Tab-separated table of C-alpha atoms in Angstrom:
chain	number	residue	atom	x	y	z
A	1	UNK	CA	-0.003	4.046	-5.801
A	2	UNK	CA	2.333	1.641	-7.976
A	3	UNK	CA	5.057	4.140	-7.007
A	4	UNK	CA	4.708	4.322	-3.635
A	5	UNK	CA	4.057	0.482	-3.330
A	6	UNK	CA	6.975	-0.429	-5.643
A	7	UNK	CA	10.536	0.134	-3.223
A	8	UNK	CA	8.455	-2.490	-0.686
A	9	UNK	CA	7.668	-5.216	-2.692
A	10	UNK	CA	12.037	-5.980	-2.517
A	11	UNK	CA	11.484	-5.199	1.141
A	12	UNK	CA	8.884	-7.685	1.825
A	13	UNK	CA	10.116	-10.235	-0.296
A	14	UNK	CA	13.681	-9.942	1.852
A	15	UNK	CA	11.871	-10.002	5.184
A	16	UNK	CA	10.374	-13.461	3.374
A	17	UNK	CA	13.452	-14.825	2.834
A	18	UNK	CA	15.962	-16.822	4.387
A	19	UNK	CA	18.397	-17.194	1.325
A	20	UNK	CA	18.297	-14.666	-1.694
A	21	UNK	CA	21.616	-14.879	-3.675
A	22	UNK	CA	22.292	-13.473	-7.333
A	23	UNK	CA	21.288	-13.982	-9.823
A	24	UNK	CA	18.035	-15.094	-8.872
A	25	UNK	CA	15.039	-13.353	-9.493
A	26	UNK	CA	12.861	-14.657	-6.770
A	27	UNK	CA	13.985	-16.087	-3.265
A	28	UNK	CA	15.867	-19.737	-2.951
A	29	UNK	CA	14.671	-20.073	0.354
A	30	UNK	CA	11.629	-18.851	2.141
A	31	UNK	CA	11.042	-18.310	5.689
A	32	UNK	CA	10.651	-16.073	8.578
A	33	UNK	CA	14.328	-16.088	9.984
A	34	UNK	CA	14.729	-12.294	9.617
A	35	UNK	CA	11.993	-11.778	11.369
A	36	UNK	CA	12.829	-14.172	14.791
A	37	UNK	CA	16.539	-12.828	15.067
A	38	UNK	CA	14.687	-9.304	15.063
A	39	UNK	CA	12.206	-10.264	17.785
A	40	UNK	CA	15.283	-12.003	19.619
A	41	UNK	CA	17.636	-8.664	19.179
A	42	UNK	CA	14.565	-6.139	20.621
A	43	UNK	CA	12.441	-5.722	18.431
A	44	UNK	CA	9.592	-5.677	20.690
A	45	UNK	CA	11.216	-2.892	23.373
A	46	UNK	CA	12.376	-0.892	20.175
A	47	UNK	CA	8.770	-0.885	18.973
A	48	UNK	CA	7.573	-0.055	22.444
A	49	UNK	CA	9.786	2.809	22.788
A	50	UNK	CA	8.982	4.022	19.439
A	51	UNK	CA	5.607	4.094	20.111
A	52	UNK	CA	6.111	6.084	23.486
A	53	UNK	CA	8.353	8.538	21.928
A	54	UNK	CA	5.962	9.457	19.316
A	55	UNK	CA	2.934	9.431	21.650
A	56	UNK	CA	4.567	12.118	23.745
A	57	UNK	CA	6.022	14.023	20.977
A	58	UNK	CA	2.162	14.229	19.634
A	59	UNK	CA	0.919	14.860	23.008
A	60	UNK	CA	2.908	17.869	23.435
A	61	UNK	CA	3.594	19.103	19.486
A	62	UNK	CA	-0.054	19.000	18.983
A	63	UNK	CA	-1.522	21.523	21.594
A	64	UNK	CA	1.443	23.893	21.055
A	65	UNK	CA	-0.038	23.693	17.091
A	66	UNK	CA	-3.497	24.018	18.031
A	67	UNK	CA	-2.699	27.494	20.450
A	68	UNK	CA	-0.237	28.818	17.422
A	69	UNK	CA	-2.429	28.070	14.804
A	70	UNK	CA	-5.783	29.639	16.216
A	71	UNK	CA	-3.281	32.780	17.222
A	72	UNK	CA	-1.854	33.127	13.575
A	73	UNK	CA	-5.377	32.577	11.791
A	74	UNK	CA	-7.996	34.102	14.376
A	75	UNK	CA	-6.519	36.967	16.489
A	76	UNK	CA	-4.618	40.205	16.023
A	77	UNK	CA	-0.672	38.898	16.540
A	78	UNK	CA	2.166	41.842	16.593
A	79	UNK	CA	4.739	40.838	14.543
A	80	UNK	CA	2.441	37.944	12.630
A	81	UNK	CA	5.159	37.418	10.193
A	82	UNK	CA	8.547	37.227	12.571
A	83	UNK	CA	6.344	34.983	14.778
A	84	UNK	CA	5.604	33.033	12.012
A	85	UNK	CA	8.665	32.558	10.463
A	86	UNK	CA	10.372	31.369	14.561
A	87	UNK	CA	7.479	28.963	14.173
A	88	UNK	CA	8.705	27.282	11.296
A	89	UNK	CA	12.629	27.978	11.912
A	90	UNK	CA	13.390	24.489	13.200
A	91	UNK	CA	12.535	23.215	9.548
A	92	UNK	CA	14.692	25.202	8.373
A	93	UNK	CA	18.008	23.798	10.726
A	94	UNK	CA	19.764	20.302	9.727
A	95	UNK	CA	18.494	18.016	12.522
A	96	UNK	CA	21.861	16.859	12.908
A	97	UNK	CA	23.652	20.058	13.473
A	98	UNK	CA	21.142	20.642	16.367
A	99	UNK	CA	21.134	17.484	17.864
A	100	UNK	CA	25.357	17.624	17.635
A	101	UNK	CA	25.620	20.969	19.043
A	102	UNK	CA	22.872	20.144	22.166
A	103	UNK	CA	24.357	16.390	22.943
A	104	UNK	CA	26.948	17.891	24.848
A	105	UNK	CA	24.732	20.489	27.057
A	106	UNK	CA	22.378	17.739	27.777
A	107	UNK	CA	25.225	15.594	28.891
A	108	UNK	CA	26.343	18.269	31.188
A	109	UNK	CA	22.931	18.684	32.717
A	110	UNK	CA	22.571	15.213	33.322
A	111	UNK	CA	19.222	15.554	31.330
A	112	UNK	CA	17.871	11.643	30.964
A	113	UNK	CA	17.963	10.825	27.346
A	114	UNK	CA	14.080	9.916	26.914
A	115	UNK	CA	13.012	13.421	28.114
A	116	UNK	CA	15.700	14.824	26.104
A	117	UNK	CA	14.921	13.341	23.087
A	118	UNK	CA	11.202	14.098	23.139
A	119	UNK	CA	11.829	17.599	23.833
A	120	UNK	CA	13.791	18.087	20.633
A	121	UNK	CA	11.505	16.264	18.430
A	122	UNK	CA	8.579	18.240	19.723
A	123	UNK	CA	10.110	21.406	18.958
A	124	UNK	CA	10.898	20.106	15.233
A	125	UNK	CA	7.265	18.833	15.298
A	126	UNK	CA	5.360	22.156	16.028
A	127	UNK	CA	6.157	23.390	13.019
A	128	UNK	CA	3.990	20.784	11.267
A	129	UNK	CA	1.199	20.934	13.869
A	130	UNK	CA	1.280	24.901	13.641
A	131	UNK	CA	0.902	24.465	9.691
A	132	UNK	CA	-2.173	22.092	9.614
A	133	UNK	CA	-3.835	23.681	12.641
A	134	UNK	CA	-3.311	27.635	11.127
A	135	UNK	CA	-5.012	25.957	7.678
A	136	UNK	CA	-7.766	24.459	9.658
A	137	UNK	CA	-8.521	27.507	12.012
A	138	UNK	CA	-8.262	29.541	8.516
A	139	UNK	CA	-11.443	27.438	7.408
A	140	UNK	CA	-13.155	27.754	11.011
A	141	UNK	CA	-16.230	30.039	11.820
A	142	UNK	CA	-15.751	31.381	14.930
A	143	UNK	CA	-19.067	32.340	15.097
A	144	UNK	CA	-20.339	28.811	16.093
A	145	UNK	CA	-18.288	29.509	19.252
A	146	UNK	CA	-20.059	32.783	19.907
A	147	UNK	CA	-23.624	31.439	19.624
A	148	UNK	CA	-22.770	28.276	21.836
A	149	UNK	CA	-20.852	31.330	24.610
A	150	UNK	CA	-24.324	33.929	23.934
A	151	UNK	CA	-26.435	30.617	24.635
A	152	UNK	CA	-24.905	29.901	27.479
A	153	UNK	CA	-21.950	27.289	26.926
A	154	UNK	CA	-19.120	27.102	29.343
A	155	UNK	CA	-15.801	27.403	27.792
A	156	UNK	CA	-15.038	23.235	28.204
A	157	UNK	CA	-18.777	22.598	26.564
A	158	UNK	CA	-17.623	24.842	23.539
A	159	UNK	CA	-13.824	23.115	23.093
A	160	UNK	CA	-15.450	19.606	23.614
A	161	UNK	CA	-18.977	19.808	21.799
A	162	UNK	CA	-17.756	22.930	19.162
A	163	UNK	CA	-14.296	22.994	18.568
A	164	UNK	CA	-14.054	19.152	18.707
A	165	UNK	CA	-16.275	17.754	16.314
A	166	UNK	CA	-15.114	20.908	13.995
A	167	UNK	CA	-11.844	20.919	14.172
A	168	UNK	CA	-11.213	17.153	14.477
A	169	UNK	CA	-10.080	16.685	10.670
A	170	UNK	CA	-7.111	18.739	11.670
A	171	UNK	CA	-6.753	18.085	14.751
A	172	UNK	CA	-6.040	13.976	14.116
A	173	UNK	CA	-3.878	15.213	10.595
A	174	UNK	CA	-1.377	17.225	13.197
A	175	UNK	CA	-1.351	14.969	15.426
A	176	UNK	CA	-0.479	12.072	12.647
A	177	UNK	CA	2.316	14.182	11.472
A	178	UNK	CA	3.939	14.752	15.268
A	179	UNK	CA	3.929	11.219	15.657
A	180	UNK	CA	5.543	10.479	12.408
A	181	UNK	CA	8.411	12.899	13.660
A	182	UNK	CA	8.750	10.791	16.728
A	183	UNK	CA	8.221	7.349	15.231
A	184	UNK	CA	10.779	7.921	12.139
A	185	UNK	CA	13.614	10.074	13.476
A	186	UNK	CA	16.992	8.229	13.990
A	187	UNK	CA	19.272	11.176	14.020
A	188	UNK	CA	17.884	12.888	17.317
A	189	UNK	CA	17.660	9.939	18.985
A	190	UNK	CA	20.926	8.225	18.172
A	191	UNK	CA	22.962	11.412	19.047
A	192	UNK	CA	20.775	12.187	21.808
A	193	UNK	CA	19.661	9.171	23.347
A	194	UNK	CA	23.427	7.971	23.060
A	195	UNK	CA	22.434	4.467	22.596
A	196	UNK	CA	20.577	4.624	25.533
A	197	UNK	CA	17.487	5.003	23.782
A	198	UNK	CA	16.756	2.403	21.150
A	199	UNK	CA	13.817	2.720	19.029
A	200	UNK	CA	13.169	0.986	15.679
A	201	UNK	CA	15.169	3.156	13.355
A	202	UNK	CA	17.848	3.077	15.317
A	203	UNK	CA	17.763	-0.961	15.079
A	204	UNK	CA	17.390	-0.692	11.800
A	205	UNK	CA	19.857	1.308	11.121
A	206	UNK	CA	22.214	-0.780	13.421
A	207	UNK	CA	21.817	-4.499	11.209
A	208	UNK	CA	21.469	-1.705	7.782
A	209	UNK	CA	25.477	-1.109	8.380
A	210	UNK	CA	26.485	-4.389	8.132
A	211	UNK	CA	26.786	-6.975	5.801
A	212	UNK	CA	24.344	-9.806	5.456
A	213	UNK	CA	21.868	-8.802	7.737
A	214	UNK	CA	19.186	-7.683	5.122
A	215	UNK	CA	16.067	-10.171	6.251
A	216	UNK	CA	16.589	-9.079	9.656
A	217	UNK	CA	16.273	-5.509	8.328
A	218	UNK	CA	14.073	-5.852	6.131
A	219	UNK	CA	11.646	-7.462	8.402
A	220	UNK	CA	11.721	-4.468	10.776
A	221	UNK	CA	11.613	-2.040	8.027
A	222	UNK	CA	8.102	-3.315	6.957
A	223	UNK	CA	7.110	-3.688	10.755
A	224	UNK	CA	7.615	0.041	10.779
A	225	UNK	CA	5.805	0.923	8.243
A	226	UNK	CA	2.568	-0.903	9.398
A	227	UNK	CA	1.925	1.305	12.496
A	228	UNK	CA	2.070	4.919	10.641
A	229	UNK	CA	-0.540	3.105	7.931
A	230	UNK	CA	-2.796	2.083	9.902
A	231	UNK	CA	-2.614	5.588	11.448
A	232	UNK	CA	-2.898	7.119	8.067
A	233	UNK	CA	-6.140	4.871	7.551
A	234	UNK	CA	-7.919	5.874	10.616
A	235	UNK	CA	-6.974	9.619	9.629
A	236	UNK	CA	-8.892	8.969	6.479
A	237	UNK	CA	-11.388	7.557	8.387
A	238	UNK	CA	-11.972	10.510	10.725
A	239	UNK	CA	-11.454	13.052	7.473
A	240	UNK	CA	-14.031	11.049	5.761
A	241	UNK	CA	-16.888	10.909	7.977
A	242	UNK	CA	-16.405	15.302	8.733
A	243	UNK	CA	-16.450	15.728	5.082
């Protein structure tokens, strides 16, 4: 825990700050200055769009997991291993090299950048969602599901009152780690969106390249952190209470 909380305590203390010169050890001056020219450059929109992008990439990353996971780990699937391994190929290819080589096609296409964006960061999330849900369909009795069908249960009153409260563990994991490919990718979305699309690492990364702009950025570094935590939290929270 000390390790992971250790590279933010020099972020928060920056987004804190309105003067921190060397040699000093501690802030000159405190305030929230980073923090207003943020809201005043679009931070708010960037946040918005952030959120939107990784709501759709979760939306459509996690279903695509759910059907290739319950394939992999439940049924009879020819080829199990070269289906496998094209599941988990985008992981293997440099985000950038993709994103440079499709920026022109989508161009040509006229494809909108929001659209185009969350299509590419869905297919580099499915790999993720297809992990967790082939684990968690690898630790699921089917045979729940075939005394609910023999008893009568329509196929929506098994996924709802069967599959949901069994699988929700992960379920909510898969679809923490699509949105967390939405929410945190600049590449895609700088080369793809083409500055059209501005979302919070791409912000950050703008006031990042210069020079004295490190409240600012700090301040909207530790604003971006705060959403995926309390994400993580309620994922723990849902984990917990189906242990």
């Amino acid at each position: 825990m000390a390790w992971f909380a250790l590279p933010l305590v020099p972020l928060v203390l920056w987004a804190l700050a309105n003067r921190w010169a060397f040699p000093a050890v501690l802030p000159q001056e405190w305030g929230l200055r980073g923090a207003r020219t943020a809201i005043e450059a679009g931070a708010g929109s960037a946040f918005v769009a952030s959120t939107l992008l990784g709501a759709c990439v979760a939306a459509l990353a996690t279903p695509a997991g759910i059907l290739a996971g319950r394939a992999l780990a439940l049924h009879r699937v020819p080829g199990r291993g070269v289906v496998a391994a094209l599941l988990l190929a985008p992981l293997a290819f440099p985000p950038f090299a993709v994103a440079m080589g499709l920026d022109v096609l989508f161009l040509r296409l006229g494809v909108p950048a929001f659209p185009g964006v969350v299509l590419i960061l869905t297919v580099l999330a499915i790999p993720y969602t297809t992990y967790v849900m082939r684990v968690g369909f690898g630790a699921y009795d089917v045979r729940f599901e075939e005394e609910a069908r023999v008893l009568g249960a329509s196929r929506w009153f098994v996924m709802l009152h069967v599959q949901g409260p069994l699988l929700a563990a992960p379920v909510a994991t898969a679809a923490f780690l699509a949105f967390l490919v939405g929410w945190t990718d600049y590449i895609v979305t700088l080369l793809i969106g083409g500055g059209r699309l501005v979302t919070v690492p791409v912000l950050v990364g703008s006031y990042a390249s210069g020079t004295g702009n490190q409240p600012i950025t700090a301040a909207l570094s530790v604003g971006a952190v705060l959403p995926p935590l309390l994400l993580l939290v309620a994922l723990l929270a849902v984990r917990g209470r189906r242990s």
